[in-house]
Amino acid sequence: MEKKQNENEETLSSLLGGIINGGIQVIDLTMTLDQRTPTIVLPPEHGQSWPFRLEVISKYDERGPATYWNNMSCGEHTGTHFDAPIHWISGKDLPNNATDTLPPDLFIAHASVIDVSLETKEDPDYLLTIERIEEWEKINGNIPVRSWVLMRTDWSKKTNPTEYLNHGDEGANTPGPHPDLIPWLIEERDVVGFGSETVGTDAGQAAHFSHPFPCHHLMHGAGRCGLPALINLDLLPAQGAVVVAAPLKIRQGSGSPVRALALVGK
Ligand code: MN
């Protein structure tokens, strides 16, 4: 007797069919990890994140004639990476707040891409506001529930690490979300989290805000996540892409480098 495919099986098979026949494009949102990958620099009294480092174990040589492989080391928050709620003190007591305990379905979500690349070209300290998103929603419809809000700045096109980190006398000058935007995204739009093209999800000047590091403090305090140092956001539609980004399953990990992918219907 022929087994009738149920609706969900058909959905999956049509998704895979789309990927195989090219109707659904897979876009890589991930920076390449190497010794030049920019690492966040904290005030000297704080602990520091290791830069990415690779050391050859063997390369078809006397150390292993048939094998090539490396040891690697880096901080959890290196390159394109995932911020889990446990990363911030505000999220430390939440249930399922770490890389090994977050529900895995969170790793697949909508993408709402807010293009503020023109604004950030003029002003590296540009802050994304509620008003700017409401303007975007008039054209693209509301940010759907369970979406990543991805701030497109084209910042990732800066290939020089010094320009990318853009440190000034008062800390980094890089764009990010306005403090008022974060509670609105959580309460009014129920987002999965916030993603950016810069080294962290908060603006470079966020240490000086009246509520410091709002994207970390408030997002993680509400069990939401972060996805910084993305690339290729300029290849995504404003609305309709699906992001797949899963952190390594580190026990009680605060985050990890990810291979972030977007599925885009042509
Ligand atoms: Mn981080």
PDB file of N, CA and C in Angstrom, residues 137-220:
ATOM      1  N   GLU A 137       8.661  49.192   8.530  1.00  0.00           N
ATOM      2  CA  GLU A 137       7.471  48.337   8.581  1.00  0.00           C
ATOM      3  C   GLU A 137       6.358  48.838   7.660  1.00  0.00           C
ATOM      4  N   LYS A 138       6.301  50.164   7.424  1.00  0.00           N
ATOM      5  CA  LYS A 138       5.298  50.713   6.493  1.00  0.00           C
ATOM      6  C   LYS A 138       5.499  50.133   5.106  1.00  0.00           C
ATOM      7  N   ILE A 139       6.734  49.856   4.735  1.00  0.00           N
ATOM      8  CA  ILE A 139       7.050  49.314   3.411  1.00  0.00           C
ATOM      9  C   ILE A 139       7.017  47.786   3.413  1.00  0.00           C
ATOM     10  N   ASN A 140       7.536  47.181   4.465  1.00  0.00           N
ATOM     11  CA  ASN A 140       7.779  45.725   4.462  1.00  0.00           C
ATOM     12  C   ASN A 140       6.822  44.909   5.317  1.00  0.00           C
ATOM     13  N   GLY A 141       5.922  45.576   6.006  1.00  0.00           N
ATOM     14  CA  GLY A 141       5.057  44.862   6.949  1.00  0.00           C
ATOM     15  C   GLY A 141       5.764  44.724   8.287  1.00  0.00           C
ATOM     16  N   ASN A 142       5.006  44.353   9.305  1.00  0.00           N
ATOM     17  CA  ASN A 142       5.581  44.264  10.650  1.00  0.00           C
ATOM     18  C   ASN A 142       6.645  43.161  10.743  1.00  0.00           C
ATOM     19  N   ILE A 143       7.600  43.382  11.623  1.00  0.00           N
ATOM     20  CA  ILE A 143       8.562  42.326  11.964  1.00  0.00           C
ATOM     21  C   ILE A 143       7.763  41.147  12.502  1.00  0.00           C
ATOM     22  N   PRO A 144       7.883  39.958  11.896  1.00  0.00           N
ATOM     23  CA  PRO A 144       7.091  38.833  12.397  1.00  0.00           C
ATOM     24  C   PRO A 144       7.592  38.365  13.769  1.00  0.00           C
ATOM     25  N   VAL A 145       6.716  37.759  14.524  1.00  0.00           N
ATOM     26  CA  VAL A 145       7.091  37.145  15.796  1.00  0.00           C
ATOM     27  C   VAL A 145       8.181  36.110  15.521  1.00  0.00           C
ATOM     28  N   ARG A 146       9.155  35.994  16.467  1.00  0.00           N
ATOM     29  CA  ARG A 146      10.195  34.975  16.349  1.00  0.00           C
ATOM     30  C   ARG A 146      11.146  35.260  15.196  1.00  0.00           C
ATOM     31  N   SER A 147      11.491  36.549  15.053  1.00  0.00           N
ATOM     32  CA  SER A 147      12.408  36.965  13.997  1.00  0.00           C
ATOM     33  C   SER A 147      13.717  37.462  14.600  1.00  0.00           C
ATOM     34  N   TRP A 148      14.806  37.243  13.878  1.00  0.00           N
ATOM     35  CA  TRP A 148      16.027  38.007  14.142  1.00  0.00           C
ATOM     36  C   TRP A 148      15.853  39.377  13.494  1.00  0.00           C
ATOM     37  N   VAL A 149      16.186  40.424  14.218  1.00  0.00           N
ATOM     38  CA  VAL A 149      16.259  41.754  13.601  1.00  0.00           C
ATOM     39  C   VAL A 149      17.727  41.986  13.259  1.00  0.00           C
ATOM     40  N   LEU A 150      18.005  42.084  11.969  1.00  0.00           N
ATOM     41  CA  LEU A 150      19.391  42.194  11.506  1.00  0.00           C
ATOM     42  C   LEU A 150      19.630  43.611  10.998  1.00  0.00           C
ATOM     43  N   MET A 151      20.590  44.283  11.618  1.00  0.00           N
ATOM     44  CA  MET A 151      20.899  45.671  11.281  1.00  0.00           C
ATOM     45  C   MET A 151      21.954  45.687  10.174  1.00  0.00           C
ATOM     46  N   ARG A 152      21.499  46.009   8.954  1.00  0.00           N
ATOM     47  CA  ARG A 152      22.451  46.058   7.834  1.00  0.00           C
ATOM     48  C   ARG A 152      23.129  47.426   7.794  1.00  0.00           C
ATOM     49  N   THR A 153      24.429  47.412   7.917  1.00  0.00           N
ATOM     50  CA  THR A 153      25.203  48.655   7.904  1.00  0.00           C
ATOM     51  C   THR A 153      26.287  48.644   6.837  1.00  0.00           C
ATOM     52  N   ASP A 154      26.539  47.482   6.236  1.00  0.00           N
ATOM     53  CA  ASP A 154      27.678  47.250   5.336  1.00  0.00           C
ATOM     54  C   ASP A 154      29.015  47.402   6.070  1.00  0.00           C
ATOM     55  N   TRP A 155      28.954  47.440   7.410  1.00  0.00           N
ATOM     56  CA  TRP A 155      30.173  47.566   8.223  1.00  0.00           C
ATOM     57  C   TRP A 155      31.138  46.406   7.958  1.00  0.00           C
ATOM     58  N   SER A 156      30.580  45.223   7.650  1.00  0.00           N
ATOM     59  CA  SER A 156      31.422  44.039   7.447  1.00  0.00           C
ATOM     60  C   SER A 156      32.265  44.146   6.183  1.00  0.00           C
ATOM     61  N   LYS A 157      32.004  45.154   5.347  1.00  0.00           N
ATOM     62  CA  LYS A 157      32.835  45.331   4.148  1.00  0.00           C
ATOM     63  C   LYS A 157      34.181  45.978   4.482  1.00  0.00           C
ATOM     64  N   LYS A 158      34.330  46.431   5.727  1.00  0.00           N
ATOM     65  CA  LYS A 158      35.627  46.969   6.162  1.00  0.00           C
ATOM     66  C   LYS A 158      36.554  45.796   6.444  1.00  0.00           C
ATOM     67  N   THR A 159      37.509  45.556   5.555  1.00  0.00           N
ATOM     68  CA  THR A 159      38.366  44.370   5.695  1.00  0.00           C
ATOM     69  C   THR A 159      39.590  44.649   6.568  1.00  0.00           C
ATOM     70  N   ASN A 160      39.889  45.909   6.811  1.00  0.00           N
ATOM     71  CA  ASN A 160      41.004  46.252   7.701  1.00  0.00           C
ATOM     72  C   ASN A 160      40.510  46.177   9.153  1.00  0.00           C
ATOM     73  N   PRO A 161      41.099  45.293   9.983  1.00  0.00           N
ATOM     74  CA  PRO A 161      40.595  45.111  11.353  1.00  0.00           C
ATOM     75  C   PRO A 161      40.572  46.412  12.170  1.00  0.00           C
ATOM     76  N   THR A 162      41.531  47.309  11.946  1.00  0.00           N
ATOM     77  CA  THR A 162      41.570  48.576  12.694  1.00  0.00           C
ATOM     78  C   THR A 162      40.357  49.438  12.334  1.00  0.00           C
ATOM     79  N   GLU A 163      40.047  49.487  11.041  1.00  0.00           N
ATOM     80  CA  GLU A 163      38.868  50.253  10.608  1.00  0.00           C
ATOM     81  C   GLU A 163      37.582  49.582  11.076  1.00  0.00           C
ATOM     82  N   TYR A 164      37.602  48.265  11.087  1.00  0.00           N
ATOM     83  CA  TYR A 164      36.405  47.510  11.495  1.00  0.00           C
ATOM     84  C   TYR A 164      36.092  47.770  12.974  1.00  0.00           C
ATOM     85  N   LEU A 165      37.114  47.697  13.830  1.00  0.00           N
ATOM     86  CA  LEU A 165      36.898  47.922  15.270  1.00  0.00           C
ATOM     87  C   LEU A 165      36.705  49.406  15.562  1.00  0.00           C
ATOM     88  N   ASN A 166      37.382  50.282  14.790  1.00  0.00           N
ATOM     89  CA  ASN A 166      37.203  51.743  14.819  1.00  0.00           C
ATOM     90  C   ASN A 166      37.253  52.335  16.232  1.00  0.00           C
ATOM     91  N   HIS A 167      38.345  52.038  16.935  1.00  0.00           N
ATOM     92  CA  HIS A 167      38.520  52.573  18.288  1.00  0.00           C
ATOM     93  C   HIS A 167      38.912  54.045  18.248  1.00  0.00           C
ATOM     94  N   GLY A 168      38.251  54.853  19.080  1.00  0.00           N
ATOM     95  CA  GLY A 168      38.606  56.258  19.244  1.00  0.00           C
ATOM     96  C   GLY A 168      39.028  56.493  20.682  1.00  0.00           C
ATOM     97  N   ASP A 169      39.122  57.772  21.075  1.00  0.00           N
ATOM     98  CA  ASP A 169      39.558  58.086  22.446  1.00  0.00           C
ATOM     99  C   ASP A 169      38.527  57.641  23.480  1.00  0.00           C
ATOM    100  N   GLU A 170      37.245  57.644  23.088  1.00  0.00           N
ATOM    101  CA  GLU A 170      36.162  57.341  24.038  1.00  0.00           C
ATOM    102  C   GLU A 170      35.574  55.950  23.782  1.00  0.00           C
ATOM    103  N   GLY A 171      36.377  55.041  23.265  1.00  0.00           N
ATOM    104  CA  GLY A 171      35.864  53.713  22.933  1.00  0.00           C
ATOM    105  C   GLY A 171      35.579  53.606  21.441  1.00  0.00           C
ATOM    106  N   ALA A 172      34.928  52.513  21.048  1.00  0.00           N
ATOM    107  CA  ALA A 172      34.707  52.257  19.621  1.00  0.00           C
ATOM    108  C   ALA A 172      33.615  53.170  19.065  1.00  0.00           C
ATOM    109  N   ASN A 173      33.769  53.541  17.805  1.00  0.00           N
ATOM    110  CA  ASN A 173      32.732  54.284  17.090  1.00  0.00           C
ATOM    111  C   ASN A 173      32.143  53.368  16.038  1.00  0.00           C
ATOM    112  N   THR A 174      31.127  52.629  16.461  1.00  0.00           N
ATOM    113  CA  THR A 174      30.447  51.688  15.571  1.00  0.00           C
ATOM    114  C   THR A 174      28.938  51.755  15.845  1.00  0.00           C
ATOM    115  N   PRO A 175      28.127  51.483  14.805  1.00  0.00           N
ATOM    116  CA  PRO A 175      26.671  51.631  14.965  1.00  0.00           C
ATOM    117  C   PRO A 175      26.042  50.494  15.764  1.00  0.00           C
ATOM    118  N   GLY A 176      24.821  50.741  16.233  1.00  0.00           N
ATOM    119  CA  GLY A 176      24.083  49.716  16.979  1.00  0.00           C
ATOM    120  C   GLY A 176      22.670  50.205  17.267  1.00  0.00           C
ATOM    121  N   PRO A 177      21.948  49.449  18.073  1.00  0.00           N
ATOM    122  CA  PRO A 177      20.560  49.835  18.371  1.00  0.00           C
ATOM    123  C   PRO A 177      20.482  50.942  19.433  1.00  0.00           C
ATOM    124  N   HIS A 178      19.483  51.796  19.285  1.00  0.00           N
ATOM    125  CA  HIS A 178      19.175  52.811  20.307  1.00  0.00           C
ATOM    126  C   HIS A 178      18.629  52.083  21.544  1.00  0.00           C
ATOM    127  N   PRO A 179      18.965  52.564  22.751  1.00  0.00           N
ATOM    128  CA  PRO A 179      18.478  51.880  23.972  1.00  0.00           C
ATOM    129  C   PRO A 179      16.960  51.700  24.005  1.00  0.00           C
ATOM    130  N   ASP A 180      16.199  52.677  23.492  1.00  0.00           N
ATOM    131  CA  ASP A 180      14.730  52.576  23.523  1.00  0.00           C
ATOM    132  C   ASP A 180      14.196  51.483  22.602  1.00  0.00           C
ATOM    133  N   LEU A 181      14.999  51.109  21.602  1.00  0.00           N
ATOM    134  CA  LEU A 181      14.515  50.127  20.628  1.00  0.00           C
ATOM    135  C   LEU A 181      14.388  48.727  21.245  1.00  0.00           C
ATOM    136  N   ILE A 182      15.287  48.403  22.159  1.00  0.00           N
ATOM    137  CA  ILE A 182      15.363  47.010  22.628  1.00  0.00           C
ATOM    138  C   ILE A 182      14.090  46.551  23.360  1.00  0.00           C
ATOM    139  N   PRO A 183      13.606  47.302  24.371  1.00  0.00           N
ATOM    140  CA  PRO A 183      12.356  46.842  25.022  1.00  0.00           C
ATOM    141  C   PRO A 183      11.196  46.751  24.037  1.00  0.00           C
ATOM    142  N   TRP A 184      11.186  47.624  23.058  1.00  0.00           N
ATOM    143  CA  TRP A 184      10.123  47.621  22.043  1.00  0.00           C
ATOM    144  C   TRP A 184      10.199  46.346  21.196  1.00  0.00           C
ATOM    145  N   LEU A 185      11.394  45.961  20.805  1.00  0.00           N
ATOM    146  CA  LEU A 185      11.543  44.730  20.004  1.00  0.00           C
ATOM    147  C   LEU A 185      11.114  43.504  20.799  1.00  0.00           C
ATOM    148  N   ILE A 186      11.388  43.516  22.101  1.00  0.00           N
ATOM    149  CA  ILE A 186      11.028  42.370  22.941  1.00  0.00           C
ATOM    150  C   ILE A 186       9.522  42.341  23.184  1.00  0.00           C
ATOM    151  N   GLU A 187       8.979  43.477  23.630  1.00  0.00           N
ATOM    152  CA  GLU A 187       7.573  43.483  24.065  1.00  0.00           C
ATOM    153  C   GLU A 187       6.596  43.592  22.899  1.00  0.00           C
ATOM    154  N   GLU A 188       6.923  44.416  21.907  1.00  0.00           N
ATOM    155  CA  GLU A 188       5.969  44.664  20.817  1.00  0.00           C
ATOM    156  C   GLU A 188       6.150  43.689  19.647  1.00  0.00           C
ATOM    157  N   ARG A 189       7.349  43.138  19.478  1.00  0.00           N
ATOM    158  CA  ARG A 189       7.590  42.293  18.307  1.00  0.00           C
ATOM    159  C   ARG A 189       8.045  40.873  18.669  1.00  0.00           C
ATOM    160  N   ASP A 190       8.325  40.623  19.941  1.00  0.00           N
ATOM    161  CA  ASP A 190       8.665  39.277  20.416  1.00  0.00           C
ATOM    162  C   ASP A 190       9.765  38.621  19.574  1.00  0.00           C
ATOM    163  N   VAL A 191      10.883  39.346  19.404  1.00  0.00           N
ATOM    164  CA  VAL A 191      11.962  38.879  18.534  1.00  0.00           C
ATOM    165  C   VAL A 191      12.781  37.770  19.204  1.00  0.00           C
ATOM    166  N   VAL A 192      13.482  37.004  18.380  1.00  0.00           N
ATOM    167  CA  VAL A 192      14.444  36.013  18.884  1.00  0.00           C
ATOM    168  C   VAL A 192      15.687  36.719  19.397  1.00  0.00           C
ATOM    169  N   GLY A 193      16.060  37.806  18.687  1.00  0.00           N
ATOM    170  CA  GLY A 193      17.253  38.545  19.085  1.00  0.00           C
ATOM    171  C   GLY A 193      17.644  39.563  18.042  1.00  0.00           C
ATOM    172  N   PHE A 194      18.828  40.110  18.234  1.00  0.00           N
ATOM    173  CA  PHE A 194      19.320  41.192  17.380  1.00  0.00           C
ATOM    174  C   PHE A 194      20.646  40.773  16.765  1.00  0.00           C
ATOM    175  N   GLY A 195      20.808  41.021  15.474  1.00  0.00           N
ATOM    176  CA  GLY A 195      22.054  40.697  14.784  1.00  0.00           C
ATOM    177  C   GLY A 195      22.651  41.929  14.134  1.00  0.00           C
ATOM    178  N   SER A 196      23.972  41.921  13.989  1.00  0.00           N
ATOM    179  CA  SER A 196      24.652  43.105  13.466  1.00  0.00           C
ATOM    180  C   SER A 196      25.860  42.693  12.632  1.00  0.00           C
ATOM    181  N   GLU A 197      26.457  43.683  11.982  1.00  0.00           N
ATOM    182  CA  GLU A 197      27.675  43.421  11.200  1.00  0.00           C
ATOM    183  C   GLU A 197      28.929  43.836  11.955  1.00  0.00           C
ATOM    184  N   THR A 198      28.778  44.361  13.162  1.00  0.00           N
ATOM    185  CA  THR A 198      29.912  44.838  13.952  1.00  0.00           C
ATOM    186  C   THR A 198      30.344  43.757  14.952  1.00  0.00           C
ATOM    187  N   VAL A 199      31.407  44.048  15.713  1.00  0.00           N
ATOM    188  CA  VAL A 199      32.030  43.028  16.570  1.00  0.00           C
ATOM    189  C   VAL A 199      31.119  42.585  17.723  1.00  0.00           C
ATOM    190  N   GLY A 200      30.138  43.433  18.094  1.00  0.00           N
ATOM    191  CA  GLY A 200      29.149  43.081  19.109  1.00  0.00           C
ATOM    192  C   GLY A 200      27.787  43.621  18.694  1.00  0.00           C
ATOM    193  N   THR A 201      26.738  43.223  19.414  1.00  0.00           N
ATOM    194  CA  THR A 201      25.394  43.687  19.032  1.00  0.00           C
ATOM    195  C   THR A 201      25.132  45.123  19.482  1.00  0.00           C
ATOM    196  N   ASP A 202      25.813  45.571  20.533  1.00  0.00           N
ATOM    197  CA  ASP A 202      25.608  46.953  20.994  1.00  0.00           C
ATOM    198  C   ASP A 202      26.488  47.922  20.213  1.00  0.00           C
ATOM    199  N   ALA A 203      26.076  49.184  20.211  1.00  0.00           N
ATOM    200  CA  ALA A 203      26.869  50.241  19.575  1.00  0.00           C
ATOM    201  C   ALA A 203      28.210  50.379  20.296  1.00  0.00           C
ATOM    202  N   GLY A 204      29.212  50.893  19.597  1.00  0.00           N
ATOM    203  CA  GLY A 204      30.541  51.057  20.171  1.00  0.00           C
ATOM    204  C   GLY A 204      30.563  51.958  21.394  1.00  0.00           C
ATOM    205  N   GLN A 205      29.616  52.910  21.438  1.00  0.00           N
ATOM    206  CA  GLN A 205      29.556  53.871  22.542  1.00  0.00           C
ATOM    207  C   GLN A 205      28.604  53.421  23.656  1.00  0.00           C
ATOM    208  N   ALA A 206      28.113  52.190  23.589  1.00  0.00           N
ATOM    209  CA  ALA A 206      27.044  51.740  24.504  1.00  0.00           C
ATOM    210  C   ALA A 206      27.456  51.712  25.974  1.00  0.00           C
ATOM    211  N   ALA A 207      28.773  51.687  26.244  1.00  0.00           N
ATOM    212  CA  ALA A 207      29.223  51.734  27.646  1.00  0.00           C
ATOM    213  C   ALA A 207      28.844  53.067  28.281  1.00  0.00           C
ATOM    214  N   HIS A 208      28.689  54.112  27.455  1.00  0.00           N
ATOM    215  CA  HIS A 208      28.421  55.458  27.973  1.00  0.00           C
ATOM    216  C   HIS A 208      26.919  55.791  28.000  1.00  0.00           C
ATOM    217  N   PHE A 209      26.065  54.884  27.546  1.00  0.00           N
ATOM    218  CA  PHE A 209      24.621  55.133  27.561  1.00  0.00           C
ATOM    219  C   PHE A 209      24.135  55.192  29.016  1.00  0.00           C
ATOM    220  N   SER A 210      22.972  55.862  29.240  1.00  0.00           N
ATOM    221  CA  SER A 210      22.435  55.920  30.608  1.00  0.00           C
ATOM    222  C   SER A 210      22.091  54.505  31.105  1.00  0.00           C
ATOM    223  N   HIS A 211      21.645  53.642  30.205  1.00  0.00           N
ATOM    224  CA  HIS A 211      21.557  52.205  30.502  1.00  0.00           C
ATOM    225  C   HIS A 211      22.617  51.519  29.648  1.00  0.00           C
ATOM    226  N   PRO A 212      23.788  51.208  30.226  1.00  0.00           N
ATOM    227  CA  PRO A 212      24.891  50.675  29.408  1.00  0.00           C
ATOM    228  C   PRO A 212      24.544  49.333  28.753  1.00  0.00           C
ATOM    229  N   PHE A 213      25.055  49.153  27.543  1.00  0.00           N
ATOM    230  CA  PHE A 213      24.909  47.901  26.780  1.00  0.00           C
ATOM    231  C   PHE A 213      23.472  47.386  26.777  1.00  0.00           C
ATOM    232  N   PRO A 214      22.522  48.195  26.287  1.00  0.00           N
ATOM    233  CA  PRO A 214      21.109  47.786  26.346  1.00  0.00           C
ATOM    234  C   PRO A 214      20.809  46.496  25.573  1.00  0.00           C
ATOM    235  N   CYS A 215      21.524  46.281  24.446  1.00  0.00           N
ATOM    236  CA  CYS A 215      21.191  45.090  23.652  1.00  0.00           C
ATOM    237  C   CYS A 215      21.635  43.827  24.392  1.00  0.00           C
ATOM    238  N   HIS A 216      22.693  43.936  25.187  1.00  0.00           N
ATOM    239  CA  HIS A 216      23.102  42.797  26.004  1.00  0.00           C
ATOM    240  C   HIS A 216      22.228  42.705  27.263  1.00  0.00           C
ATOM    241  N   HIS A 217      22.141  43.814  27.977  1.00  0.00           N
ATOM    242  CA  HIS A 217      21.461  43.759  29.280  1.00  0.00           C
ATOM    243  C   HIS A 217      19.974  43.397  29.136  1.00  0.00           C
ATOM    244  N   LEU A 218      19.284  44.071  28.230  1.00  0.00           N
ATOM    245  CA  LEU A 218      17.828  43.875  28.137  1.00  0.00           C
ATOM    246  C   LEU A 218      17.466  42.638  27.310  1.00  0.00           C
ATOM    247  N   MET A 219      18.138  42.453  26.176  1.00  0.00           N
ATOM    248  CA  MET A 219      17.830  41.268  25.352  1.00  0.00           C
ATOM    249  C   MET A 219      18.105  39.981  26.143  1.00  0.00           C
ATOM    250  N   HIS A 220      19.298  39.880  26.706  1.00  0.00           N
ATOM    251  CA  HIS A 220      19.655  38.639  27.404  1.00  0.00           C
ATOM    252  C   HIS A 220      18.826  38.481  28.684  1.00  0.00           C
TER     253      HIS A 220
END
